[in-house]
């Protein structure tokens, strides 16, 4: 089987995040026939008491999957996010590839993932940290980035396009302040303490948040910023860090997922394990007044390369399945 083989894959997913749609686009460009089924209520927040997606929506998903499997001629099932794994492993005809995103290896979601992982033919995780939490062998495969969309541009021009003052320093927190897992209160404290260290005012160093921005406009904000500040409590392989690197935007981050590995040879940038260390790193970045060399370091996770690795996993799984049937 070659990388151009006409593989037919049923993808199960909890929500069509931008990195997931980019993964699908990449696989289709490489000759994979893909069908996507999304858990009902994807526009709601999982576990939001009273109004969010809950047990009812996940129960509705089972007959949809079964009907699709009866009507389609698939070679394998690719379950994306751990909560889709039960629907993949409870059929016993097709091999299963499971891709984990990060939060699905901890808490309740992690319990579901670990209960299903033994039945999967291949598992991909974003980082070594995730593999350790999962407690079993898995391919380390970060989500890719679009190097054609995320690329350096003139900072003053970018500031003009997003309405920021180019003579001020802008620290970008690329999420809504309400996104609890991203820990905006910590980002706010780090920025305030950085101002104090640099004897700057709120106007001179601004903490900028963005949410609901079309993905195609995110590179403009990254090129307008002086630093990206990630204060998440846990991550897998955060795309915002890799996208910032592709724009040569310096990154200051908590030690989550694969961020330390990604930033190992990137300067200026830094990882902090405490609030004090984050302040030290952000002060150093802003004092440097320079862009990073992140783009060179992040080329290895372009979507083209990640797509080839996914195809290799598909082909390995299918070859093993064919051998088992022949035996």
PDB file of C-alpha atoms in Angstrom:
ATOM      1  CA  UNK A   1       0.000   0.000   0.000  1.00  0.00           C
ATOM      2  CA  UNK A   2       1.351   3.460  -0.883  1.00  0.00           C
ATOM      3  CA  UNK A   3       0.660   6.943   0.459  1.00  0.00           C
ATOM      4  CA  UNK A   4      -1.606   7.602  -2.505  1.00  0.00           C
ATOM      5  CA  UNK A   5      -3.831   4.578  -1.869  1.00  0.00           C
ATOM      6  CA  UNK A   6      -7.545   5.268  -1.805  1.00  0.00           C
ATOM      7  CA  UNK A   7      -8.096   4.695   1.912  1.00  0.00           C
ATOM      8  CA  UNK A   8     -11.632   5.302   3.184  1.00  0.00           C
ATOM      9  CA  UNK A   9     -11.725   6.580   6.762  1.00  0.00           C
ATOM     10  CA  UNK A  10     -14.633   7.385   9.059  1.00  0.00           C
ATOM     11  CA  UNK A  11     -13.655  10.182  11.463  1.00  0.00           C
ATOM     12  CA  UNK A  12     -15.518  10.564  14.749  1.00  0.00           C
ATOM     13  CA  UNK A  13     -15.025  13.865  16.546  1.00  0.00           C
ATOM     14  CA  UNK A  14     -16.506  15.856  19.427  1.00  0.00           C
ATOM     15  CA  UNK A  15     -16.157  19.206  17.647  1.00  0.00           C
ATOM     16  CA  UNK A  16     -14.631  20.445  14.415  1.00  0.00           C
ATOM     17  CA  UNK A  17     -11.810  22.538  15.849  1.00  0.00           C
ATOM     18  CA  UNK A  18      -9.721  24.420  13.299  1.00  0.00           C
ATOM     19  CA  UNK A  19      -6.766  22.038  13.666  1.00  0.00           C
ATOM     20  CA  UNK A  20      -9.091  19.093  13.033  1.00  0.00           C
ATOM     21  CA  UNK A  21     -10.481  20.594   9.814  1.00  0.00           C
ATOM     22  CA  UNK A  22      -6.912  21.308   8.697  1.00  0.00           C
ATOM     23  CA  UNK A  23      -6.031  17.668   9.391  1.00  0.00           C
ATOM     24  CA  UNK A  24      -8.971  16.518   7.257  1.00  0.00           C
ATOM     25  CA  UNK A  25      -8.035  18.906   4.431  1.00  0.00           C
ATOM     26  CA  UNK A  26      -4.459  17.592   4.504  1.00  0.00           C
ATOM     27  CA  UNK A  27      -5.519  13.946   4.384  1.00  0.00           C
ATOM     28  CA  UNK A  28      -7.926  14.583   1.519  1.00  0.00           C
ATOM     29  CA  UNK A  29      -5.179  16.332  -0.455  1.00  0.00           C
ATOM     30  CA  UNK A  30      -3.098  13.206   0.042  1.00  0.00           C
ATOM     31  CA  UNK A  31      -5.795  10.955  -1.429  1.00  0.00           C
ATOM     32  CA  UNK A  32      -7.697   9.761   1.654  1.00  0.00           C
ATOM     33  CA  UNK A  33     -11.491   9.571   1.357  1.00  0.00           C
ATOM     34  CA  UNK A  34     -12.826  11.024   4.620  1.00  0.00           C
ATOM     35  CA  UNK A  35     -16.273  11.113   6.189  1.00  0.00           C
ATOM     36  CA  UNK A  36     -16.754  13.091   9.418  1.00  0.00           C
ATOM     37  CA  UNK A  37     -19.386  12.470  12.083  1.00  0.00           C
ATOM     38  CA  UNK A  38     -19.647  15.053  14.888  1.00  0.00           C
ATOM     39  CA  UNK A  39     -21.212  14.398  18.293  1.00  0.00           C
ATOM     40  CA  UNK A  40     -24.543  16.323  18.420  1.00  0.00           C
ATOM     41  CA  UNK A  41     -24.494  19.640  20.241  1.00  0.00           C
ATOM     42  CA  UNK A  42     -20.900  20.515  19.318  1.00  0.00           C
ATOM     43  CA  UNK A  43     -21.721  24.219  19.664  1.00  0.00           C
ATOM     44  CA  UNK A  44     -22.439  23.672  23.366  1.00  0.00           C
ATOM     45  CA  UNK A  45     -19.945  23.326  26.195  1.00  0.00           C
ATOM     46  CA  UNK A  46     -19.420  19.787  27.458  1.00  0.00           C
ATOM     47  CA  UNK A  47     -20.538  19.416  31.041  1.00  0.00           C
ATOM     48  CA  UNK A  48     -22.056  22.908  31.348  1.00  0.00           C
ATOM     49  CA  UNK A  49     -24.796  22.217  33.856  1.00  0.00           C
ATOM     50  CA  UNK A  50     -28.254  22.715  32.441  1.00  0.00           C
ATOM     51  CA  UNK A  51     -27.401  24.091  29.019  1.00  0.00           C
ATOM     52  CA  UNK A  52     -24.375  22.220  27.710  1.00  0.00           C
ATOM     53  CA  UNK A  53     -23.858  18.984  25.864  1.00  0.00           C
ATOM     54  CA  UNK A  54     -24.309  16.003  28.104  1.00  0.00           C
ATOM     55  CA  UNK A  55     -25.251  12.336  28.212  1.00  0.00           C
ATOM     56  CA  UNK A  56     -28.290  12.716  25.925  1.00  0.00           C
ATOM     57  CA  UNK A  57     -26.246  14.067  23.032  1.00  0.00           C
ATOM     58  CA  UNK A  58     -23.616  11.359  23.387  1.00  0.00           C
ATOM     59  CA  UNK A  59     -26.338   8.682  23.408  1.00  0.00           C
ATOM     60  CA  UNK A  60     -27.775  10.153  20.194  1.00  0.00           C
ATOM     61  CA  UNK A  61     -24.386   9.701  18.561  1.00  0.00           C
ATOM     62  CA  UNK A  62     -24.380   5.884  18.780  1.00  0.00           C
ATOM     63  CA  UNK A  63     -27.140   5.165  16.213  1.00  0.00           C
ATOM     64  CA  UNK A  64     -25.615   7.761  13.856  1.00  0.00           C
ATOM     65  CA  UNK A  65     -22.297   5.928  13.923  1.00  0.00           C
ATOM     66  CA  UNK A  66     -23.930   2.530  13.478  1.00  0.00           C
ATOM     67  CA  UNK A  67     -26.006   3.752  10.531  1.00  0.00           C
ATOM     68  CA  UNK A  68     -22.966   5.255   8.825  1.00  0.00           C
ATOM     69  CA  UNK A  69     -20.967   2.058   9.256  1.00  0.00           C
ATOM     70  CA  UNK A  70     -23.767   0.073   7.632  1.00  0.00           C
ATOM     71  CA  UNK A  71     -24.031   2.450   4.677  1.00  0.00           C
ATOM     72  CA  UNK A  72     -20.333   3.105   4.031  1.00  0.00           C
ATOM     73  CA  UNK A  73     -17.448   0.925   2.876  1.00  0.00           C
ATOM     74  CA  UNK A  74     -14.688   2.008   5.271  1.00  0.00           C
ATOM     75  CA  UNK A  75     -11.172   0.698   5.805  1.00  0.00           C
ATOM     76  CA  UNK A  76     -10.735   2.074   9.324  1.00  0.00           C
ATOM     77  CA  UNK A  77     -12.200   4.359  11.973  1.00  0.00           C
ATOM     78  CA  UNK A  78     -10.262   7.349  13.264  1.00  0.00           C
ATOM     79  CA  UNK A  79     -11.596   8.480  16.642  1.00  0.00           C
ATOM     80  CA  UNK A  80     -10.587  12.062  17.456  1.00  0.00           C
ATOM     81  CA  UNK A  81     -10.704  12.917  21.192  1.00  0.00           C
ATOM     82  CA  UNK A  82     -11.088  10.233  23.828  1.00  0.00           C
ATOM     83  CA  UNK A  83     -14.852  10.558  24.283  1.00  0.00           C
ATOM     84  CA  UNK A  84     -15.374   9.257  20.731  1.00  0.00           C
ATOM     85  CA  UNK A  85     -13.386   6.082  21.435  1.00  0.00           C
ATOM     86  CA  UNK A  86     -16.347   4.046  22.825  1.00  0.00           C
ATOM     87  CA  UNK A  87     -18.205   4.410  19.519  1.00  0.00           C
ATOM     88  CA  UNK A  88     -15.180   3.193  17.576  1.00  0.00           C
ATOM     89  CA  UNK A  89     -14.210   0.186  19.671  1.00  0.00           C
ATOM     90  CA  UNK A  90     -17.714  -1.258  20.107  1.00  0.00           C
ATOM     91  CA  UNK A  91     -17.712  -2.353  16.496  1.00  0.00           C
ATOM     92  CA  UNK A  92     -15.420  -5.301  15.911  1.00  0.00           C
ATOM     93  CA  UNK A  93     -14.899  -5.242  12.151  1.00  0.00           C
ATOM     94  CA  UNK A  94     -12.625  -2.272  11.426  1.00  0.00           C
ATOM     95  CA  UNK A  95      -9.275  -1.274  12.924  1.00  0.00           C
ATOM     96  CA  UNK A  96      -9.291   1.842  15.092  1.00  0.00           C
ATOM     97  CA  UNK A  97      -6.870   4.776  15.286  1.00  0.00           C
ATOM     98  CA  UNK A  98      -7.382   7.041  18.300  1.00  0.00           C
ATOM     99  CA  UNK A  99      -6.037  10.614  18.422  1.00  0.00           C
ATOM    100  CA  UNK A 100      -5.948  12.321  21.814  1.00  0.00           C
ATOM    101  CA  UNK A 101      -5.982  16.103  22.129  1.00  0.00           C
ATOM    102  CA  UNK A 102      -4.832  16.829  25.676  1.00  0.00           C
ATOM    103  CA  UNK A 103      -7.625  17.210  28.210  1.00  0.00           C
ATOM    104  CA  UNK A 104      -8.877  13.720  27.297  1.00  0.00           C
ATOM    105  CA  UNK A 105      -6.115  12.051  29.319  1.00  0.00           C
ATOM    106  CA  UNK A 106      -7.143  13.634  32.644  1.00  0.00           C
ATOM    107  CA  UNK A 107     -10.278  13.651  34.789  1.00  0.00           C
ATOM    108  CA  UNK A 108     -13.478  11.932  33.673  1.00  0.00           C
ATOM    109  CA  UNK A 109     -12.543  12.160  29.992  1.00  0.00           C
ATOM    110  CA  UNK A 110      -9.224  10.519  30.809  1.00  0.00           C
ATOM    111  CA  UNK A 111     -10.971   7.652  32.562  1.00  0.00           C
ATOM    112  CA  UNK A 112     -13.071   6.996  29.454  1.00  0.00           C
ATOM    113  CA  UNK A 113      -9.973   7.182  27.248  1.00  0.00           C
ATOM    114  CA  UNK A 114      -7.973   4.732  29.357  1.00  0.00           C
ATOM    115  CA  UNK A 115     -10.884   2.278  29.497  1.00  0.00           C
ATOM    116  CA  UNK A 116     -10.990   2.189  25.690  1.00  0.00           C
ATOM    117  CA  UNK A 117      -7.322   2.524  24.758  1.00  0.00           C
ATOM    118  CA  UNK A 118      -6.522  -1.203  24.972  1.00  0.00           C
ATOM    119  CA  UNK A 119      -8.912  -1.930  22.091  1.00  0.00           C
ATOM    120  CA  UNK A 120      -7.379   0.618  19.683  1.00  0.00           C
ATOM    121  CA  UNK A 121      -4.912  -0.491  17.022  1.00  0.00           C
ATOM    122  CA  UNK A 122      -2.895   2.738  17.175  1.00  0.00           C
ATOM    123  CA  UNK A 123      -2.980   5.822  19.404  1.00  0.00           C
ATOM    124  CA  UNK A 124      -1.490   9.246  18.804  1.00  0.00           C
ATOM    125  CA  UNK A 125      -0.816  11.811  21.523  1.00  0.00           C
ATOM    126  CA  UNK A 126       0.536  15.356  21.367  1.00  0.00           C
ATOM    127  CA  UNK A 127       3.446  14.991  23.777  1.00  0.00           C
ATOM    128  CA  UNK A 128       5.494  12.691  26.009  1.00  0.00           C
ATOM    129  CA  UNK A 129       3.606  14.113  28.989  1.00  0.00           C
ATOM    130  CA  UNK A 130       0.326  12.875  27.481  1.00  0.00           C
ATOM    131  CA  UNK A 131       1.813   9.458  26.781  1.00  0.00           C
ATOM    132  CA  UNK A 132       2.947   9.186  30.391  1.00  0.00           C
ATOM    133  CA  UNK A 133      -0.530  10.143  31.625  1.00  0.00           C
ATOM    134  CA  UNK A 134      -2.129   7.623  29.282  1.00  0.00           C
ATOM    135  CA  UNK A 135       0.157   4.901  30.597  1.00  0.00           C
ATOM    136  CA  UNK A 136       0.614   2.952  27.387  1.00  0.00           C
ATOM    137  CA  UNK A 137       2.521   3.063  24.123  1.00  0.00           C
ATOM    138  CA  UNK A 138       1.453   5.731  21.637  1.00  0.00           C
ATOM    139  CA  UNK A 139       2.801   7.699  18.693  1.00  0.00           C
ATOM    140  CA  UNK A 140       3.806  11.256  19.606  1.00  0.00           C
ATOM    141  CA  UNK A 141       2.191  13.308  16.875  1.00  0.00           C
ATOM    142  CA  UNK A 142       1.457  17.008  17.430  1.00  0.00           C
ATOM    143  CA  UNK A 143      -1.183  18.721  15.351  1.00  0.00           C
ATOM    144  CA  UNK A 144       0.282  20.569  12.400  1.00  0.00           C
ATOM    145  CA  UNK A 145       0.314  24.211  11.395  1.00  0.00           C
ATOM    146  CA  UNK A 146      -0.195  26.063   8.122  1.00  0.00           C
ATOM    147  CA  UNK A 147       3.140  27.714   7.354  1.00  0.00           C
ATOM    148  CA  UNK A 148       1.648  29.560   4.405  1.00  0.00           C
ATOM    149  CA  UNK A 149      -0.944  31.283   6.597  1.00  0.00           C
ATOM    150  CA  UNK A 150       1.250  31.809   9.652  1.00  0.00           C
ATOM    151  CA  UNK A 151       4.323  33.697   8.517  1.00  0.00           C
ATOM    152  CA  UNK A 152       6.178  36.870   9.577  1.00  0.00           C
ATOM    153  CA  UNK A 153       4.959  40.262   8.393  1.00  0.00           C
ATOM    154  CA  UNK A 154       5.803  43.887   9.188  1.00  0.00           C
ATOM    155  CA  UNK A 155       4.839  44.600  12.796  1.00  0.00           C
ATOM    156  CA  UNK A 156       3.767  48.225  12.317  1.00  0.00           C
ATOM    157  CA  UNK A 157       1.557  47.218   9.403  1.00  0.00           C
ATOM    158  CA  UNK A 158       0.032  44.436  11.510  1.00  0.00           C
ATOM    159  CA  UNK A 159      -0.629  46.884  14.386  1.00  0.00           C
ATOM    160  CA  UNK A 160      -2.390  49.235  11.998  1.00  0.00           C
ATOM    161  CA  UNK A 161      -4.596  46.423  10.700  1.00  0.00           C
ATOM    162  CA  UNK A 162      -5.733  45.372  14.204  1.00  0.00           C
ATOM    163  CA  UNK A 163      -5.946  48.886  15.635  1.00  0.00           C
ATOM    164  CA  UNK A 164      -3.071  48.654  18.135  1.00  0.00           C
ATOM    165  CA  UNK A 165      -0.598  51.431  18.874  1.00  0.00           C
ATOM    166  CA  UNK A 166       2.732  50.268  17.385  1.00  0.00           C
ATOM    167  CA  UNK A 167       4.691  52.367  19.902  1.00  0.00           C
ATOM    168  CA  UNK A 168       3.358  50.288  22.815  1.00  0.00           C
ATOM    169  CA  UNK A 169       4.301  46.744  23.783  1.00  0.00           C
ATOM    170  CA  UNK A 170       1.520  44.204  23.325  1.00  0.00           C
ATOM    171  CA  UNK A 171       1.376  40.898  25.210  1.00  0.00           C
ATOM    172  CA  UNK A 172      -1.038  38.534  23.474  1.00  0.00           C
ATOM    173  CA  UNK A 173      -3.217  36.127  25.469  1.00  0.00           C
ATOM    174  CA  UNK A 174      -4.899  34.416  22.492  1.00  0.00           C
ATOM    175  CA  UNK A 175      -8.070  33.244  24.257  1.00  0.00           C
ATOM    176  CA  UNK A 176     -11.161  34.553  25.974  1.00  0.00           C
ATOM    177  CA  UNK A 177     -10.536  35.561  29.621  1.00  0.00           C
ATOM    178  CA  UNK A 178     -13.494  33.286  30.481  1.00  0.00           C
ATOM    179  CA  UNK A 179     -11.712  30.144  29.248  1.00  0.00           C
ATOM    180  CA  UNK A 180     -10.886  28.746  32.686  1.00  0.00           C
ATOM    181  CA  UNK A 181      -8.299  26.146  31.625  1.00  0.00           C
ATOM    182  CA  UNK A 182      -6.194  28.872  29.976  1.00  0.00           C
ATOM    183  CA  UNK A 183      -5.868  30.661  33.357  1.00  0.00           C
ATOM    184  CA  UNK A 184      -6.286  34.331  32.414  1.00  0.00           C
ATOM    185  CA  UNK A 185      -5.884  35.518  36.047  1.00  0.00           C
ATOM    186  CA  UNK A 186      -2.300  34.241  35.978  1.00  0.00           C
ATOM    187  CA  UNK A 187      -1.634  35.993  32.654  1.00  0.00           C
ATOM    188  CA  UNK A 188      -2.961  39.216  34.138  1.00  0.00           C
ATOM    189  CA  UNK A 189      -0.770  38.951  37.232  1.00  0.00           C
ATOM    190  CA  UNK A 190       2.331  38.146  35.200  1.00  0.00           C
ATOM    191  CA  UNK A 191       1.736  41.136  32.950  1.00  0.00           C
ATOM    192  CA  UNK A 192       1.118  43.472  35.899  1.00  0.00           C
ATOM    193  CA  UNK A 193       4.304  42.342  37.634  1.00  0.00           C
ATOM    194  CA  UNK A 194       6.231  42.719  34.386  1.00  0.00           C
ATOM    195  CA  UNK A 195       5.040  46.323  34.132  1.00  0.00           C
ATOM    196  CA  UNK A 196       6.257  46.928  37.670  1.00  0.00           C
ATOM    197  CA  UNK A 197       9.670  45.425  36.891  1.00  0.00           C
ATOM    198  CA  UNK A 198      10.031  47.542  33.756  1.00  0.00           C
ATOM    199  CA  UNK A 199       8.556  50.607  35.481  1.00  0.00           C
ATOM    200  CA  UNK A 200       5.938  50.821  32.734  1.00  0.00           C
ATOM    201  CA  UNK A 201       2.306  51.958  32.748  1.00  0.00           C
ATOM    202  CA  UNK A 202      -0.756  50.015  31.626  1.00  0.00           C
ATOM    203  CA  UNK A 203      -0.669  51.985  28.385  1.00  0.00           C
ATOM    204  CA  UNK A 204       2.971  51.149  27.713  1.00  0.00           C
ATOM    205  CA  UNK A 205       2.520  47.389  28.126  1.00  0.00           C
ATOM    206  CA  UNK A 206      -0.944  46.111  27.212  1.00  0.00           C
ATOM    207  CA  UNK A 207      -2.340  42.615  27.767  1.00  0.00           C
ATOM    208  CA  UNK A 208      -4.412  41.847  24.683  1.00  0.00           C
ATOM    209  CA  UNK A 209      -7.007  39.076  24.532  1.00  0.00           C
ATOM    210  CA  UNK A 210      -8.699  37.767  21.415  1.00  0.00           C
ATOM    211  CA  UNK A 211     -11.586  35.340  20.984  1.00  0.00           C
ATOM    212  CA  UNK A 212     -14.051  34.720  18.196  1.00  0.00           C
ATOM    213  CA  UNK A 213     -11.524  36.038  15.671  1.00  0.00           C
ATOM    214  CA  UNK A 214     -11.584  34.291  12.265  1.00  0.00           C
ATOM    215  CA  UNK A 215      -8.590  31.998  12.061  1.00  0.00           C
ATOM    216  CA  UNK A 216      -7.279  33.709   8.945  1.00  0.00           C
ATOM    217  CA  UNK A 217      -6.892  36.941  10.942  1.00  0.00           C
ATOM    218  CA  UNK A 218      -5.001  35.414  13.872  1.00  0.00           C
ATOM    219  CA  UNK A 219      -1.589  35.733  12.138  1.00  0.00           C
ATOM    220  CA  UNK A 220      -2.096  39.514  11.947  1.00  0.00           C
ATOM    221  CA  UNK A 221      -2.571  39.726  15.721  1.00  0.00           C
ATOM    222  CA  UNK A 222       0.481  37.538  16.276  1.00  0.00           C
ATOM    223  CA  UNK A 223       2.612  39.748  14.071  1.00  0.00           C
ATOM    224  CA  UNK A 224       1.328  42.856  15.870  1.00  0.00           C
ATOM    225  CA  UNK A 225       2.221  41.461  19.304  1.00  0.00           C
ATOM    226  CA  UNK A 226       5.588  41.597  21.076  1.00  0.00           C
ATOM    227  CA  UNK A 227       5.078  38.348  22.984  1.00  0.00           C
ATOM    228  CA  UNK A 228       2.595  35.507  23.274  1.00  0.00           C
ATOM    229  CA  UNK A 229       1.767  34.569  26.872  1.00  0.00           C
ATOM    230  CA  UNK A 230       0.396  31.076  27.518  1.00  0.00           C
ATOM    231  CA  UNK A 231      -0.597  30.364  31.119  1.00  0.00           C
ATOM    232  CA  UNK A 232      -2.603  27.156  30.673  1.00  0.00           C
ATOM    233  CA  UNK A 233      -2.918  24.619  33.464  1.00  0.00           C
ATOM    234  CA  UNK A 234      -2.496  21.745  31.010  1.00  0.00           C
ATOM    235  CA  UNK A 235      -2.160  21.295  27.253  1.00  0.00           C
ATOM    236  CA  UNK A 236      -1.202  18.661  24.734  1.00  0.00           C
ATOM    237  CA  UNK A 237       0.640  20.454  21.955  1.00  0.00           C
ATOM    238  CA  UNK A 238      -0.901  23.939  21.858  1.00  0.00           C
ATOM    239  CA  UNK A 239      -1.260  25.181  18.316  1.00  0.00           C
ATOM    240  CA  UNK A 240      -1.106  28.814  19.407  1.00  0.00           C
ATOM    241  CA  UNK A 241       2.508  28.304  20.472  1.00  0.00           C
ATOM    242  CA  UNK A 242       3.476  26.720  17.161  1.00  0.00           C
ATOM    243  CA  UNK A 243       1.580  29.362  15.191  1.00  0.00           C
ATOM    244  CA  UNK A 244       3.378  32.103  17.116  1.00  0.00           C
ATOM    245  CA  UNK A 245       6.683  30.403  16.368  1.00  0.00           C
ATOM    246  CA  UNK A 246       5.817  30.357  12.666  1.00  0.00           C
ATOM    247  CA  UNK A 247       5.351  34.154  12.864  1.00  0.00           C
ATOM    248  CA  UNK A 248       8.656  34.530  14.792  1.00  0.00           C
ATOM    249  CA  UNK A 249       6.659  35.855  17.756  1.00  0.00           C
ATOM    250  CA  UNK A 250       8.478  35.228  21.067  1.00  0.00           C
ATOM    251  CA  UNK A 251       6.587  32.907  23.423  1.00  0.00           C
ATOM    252  CA  UNK A 252       6.457  32.796  27.226  1.00  0.00           C
ATOM    253  CA  UNK A 253       4.611  29.760  28.549  1.00  0.00           C
ATOM    254  CA  UNK A 254       3.882  27.545  31.503  1.00  0.00           C
ATOM    255  CA  UNK A 255       5.556  24.136  31.334  1.00  0.00           C
ATOM    256  CA  UNK A 256       2.694  22.238  29.708  1.00  0.00           C
ATOM    257  CA  UNK A 257       2.486  19.604  26.986  1.00  0.00           C
ATOM    258  CA  UNK A 258       5.351  19.740  24.512  1.00  0.00           C
ATOM    259  CA  UNK A 259       5.998  23.490  24.852  1.00  0.00           C
ATOM    260  CA  UNK A 260       9.421  23.106  26.492  1.00  0.00           C
ATOM    261  CA  UNK A 261      10.513  20.784  23.684  1.00  0.00           C
ATOM    262  CA  UNK A 262       9.196  23.131  20.993  1.00  0.00           C
ATOM    263  CA  UNK A 263      10.955  26.168  22.483  1.00  0.00           C
ATOM    264  CA  UNK A 264      14.236  24.413  23.291  1.00  0.00           C
ATOM    265  CA  UNK A 265      16.273  26.221  20.607  1.00  0.00           C
ATOM    266  CA  UNK A 266      14.033  29.273  20.204  1.00  0.00           C
ATOM    267  CA  UNK A 267      15.214  32.701  21.326  1.00  0.00           C
ATOM    268  CA  UNK A 268      13.934  34.979  22.675  1.00  0.00           C
ATOM    269  CA  UNK A 269      11.302  32.792  24.337  1.00  0.00           C
ATOM    270  CA  UNK A 270      11.013  30.902  27.593  1.00  0.00           C
ATOM    271  CA  UNK A 271       9.149  28.456  29.816  1.00  0.00           C
ATOM    272  CA  UNK A 272       8.364  29.083  33.476  1.00  0.00           C
ATOM    273  CA  UNK A 273       7.298  26.620  36.142  1.00  0.00           C
ATOM    274  CA  UNK A 274       6.343  29.348  38.638  1.00  0.00           C
ATOM    275  CA  UNK A 275       4.785  32.782  38.419  1.00  0.00           C
ATOM    276  CA  UNK A 276       8.139  34.369  39.271  1.00  0.00           C
ATOM    277  CA  UNK A 277       9.822  32.507  36.414  1.00  0.00           C
ATOM    278  CA  UNK A 278       7.101  33.570  33.968  1.00  0.00           C
ATOM    279  CA  UNK A 279       7.664  37.192  34.989  1.00  0.00           C
ATOM    280  CA  UNK A 280      11.417  36.806  34.495  1.00  0.00           C
ATOM    281  CA  UNK A 281      10.901  35.312  31.031  1.00  0.00           C
ATOM    282  CA  UNK A 282       8.413  37.975  29.929  1.00  0.00           C
ATOM    283  CA  UNK A 283      10.688  40.779  31.167  1.00  0.00           C
ATOM    284  CA  UNK A 284      13.585  39.286  29.185  1.00  0.00           C
ATOM    285  CA  UNK A 285      11.501  38.976  26.018  1.00  0.00           C
ATOM    286  CA  UNK A 286      10.169  42.527  26.176  1.00  0.00           C
ATOM    287  CA  UNK A 287      13.601  43.958  26.969  1.00  0.00           C
ATOM    288  CA  UNK A 288      15.089  42.180  23.960  1.00  0.00           C
ATOM    289  CA  UNK A 289      12.767  44.049  21.572  1.00  0.00           C
ATOM    290  CA  UNK A 290      13.387  41.395  18.932  1.00  0.00           C
ATOM    291  CA  UNK A 291      11.537  38.666  17.085  1.00  0.00           C
ATOM    292  CA  UNK A 292      12.368  35.012  17.602  1.00  0.00           C
ATOM    293  CA  UNK A 293      13.851  32.328  15.362  1.00  0.00           C
ATOM    294  CA  UNK A 294      10.790  30.160  15.926  1.00  0.00           C
ATOM    295  CA  UNK A 295       9.878  29.657  12.275  1.00  0.00           C
ATOM    296  CA  UNK A 296      12.994  27.585  11.572  1.00  0.00           C
ATOM    297  CA  UNK A 297      12.287  25.391  14.601  1.00  0.00           C
ATOM    298  CA  UNK A 298       8.630  24.733  13.776  1.00  0.00           C
ATOM    299  CA  UNK A 299       8.986  23.565  10.171  1.00  0.00           C
ATOM    300  CA  UNK A 300       9.004  19.932  11.287  1.00  0.00           C
ATOM    301  CA  UNK A 301       5.320  20.173  12.249  1.00  0.00           C
ATOM    302  CA  UNK A 302       3.970  21.596   9.012  1.00  0.00           C
ATOM    303  CA  UNK A 303       0.684  19.967   8.050  1.00  0.00           C
ATOM    304  CA  UNK A 304       2.315  18.321   5.030  1.00  0.00           C
ATOM    305  CA  UNK A 305       4.753  16.417   7.239  1.00  0.00           C
ATOM    306  CA  UNK A 306       2.135  15.572   9.865  1.00  0.00           C
ATOM    307  CA  UNK A 307      -0.184  14.292   7.126  1.00  0.00           C
ATOM    308  CA  UNK A 308       2.507  11.917   5.884  1.00  0.00           C
ATOM    309  CA  UNK A 309       2.980  10.552   9.389  1.00  0.00           C
ATOM    310  CA  UNK A 310      -0.769   9.957   9.788  1.00  0.00           C
ATOM    311  CA  UNK A 311      -0.769   8.071   6.484  1.00  0.00           C
ATOM    312  CA  UNK A 312       2.117   5.926   7.705  1.00  0.00           C
ATOM    313  CA  UNK A 313       0.074   5.028  10.795  1.00  0.00           C
ATOM    314  CA  UNK A 314      -2.983   4.174   8.670  1.00  0.00           C
ATOM    315  CA  UNK A 315      -0.928   1.940   6.400  1.00  0.00           C
ATOM    316  CA  UNK A 316       0.762   0.194   9.320  1.00  0.00           C
ATOM    317  CA  UNK A 317      -2.589  -0.511  10.979  1.00  0.00           C
ATOM    318  CA  UNK A 318      -4.181  -1.762   7.777  1.00  0.00           C
ATOM    319  CA  UNK A 319      -1.200  -3.967   6.945  1.00  0.00           C
ATOM    320  CA  UNK A 320      -1.344  -5.518  10.399  1.00  0.00           C
ATOM    321  CA  UNK A 321      -5.075  -6.087  10.027  1.00  0.00           C
ATOM    322  CA  UNK A 322      -4.606  -7.766   6.634  1.00  0.00           C
ATOM    323  CA  UNK A 323      -1.912 -10.025   8.094  1.00  0.00           C
ATOM    324  CA  UNK A 324      -4.177 -10.994  10.978  1.00  0.00           C
ATOM    325  CA  UNK A 325      -7.031 -11.841   8.593  1.00  0.00           C
ATOM    326  CA  UNK A 326      -4.701 -13.861   6.334  1.00  0.00           C
ATOM    327  CA  UNK A 327      -3.310 -15.721   9.347  1.00  0.00           C
TER     328      UNK A 327
END
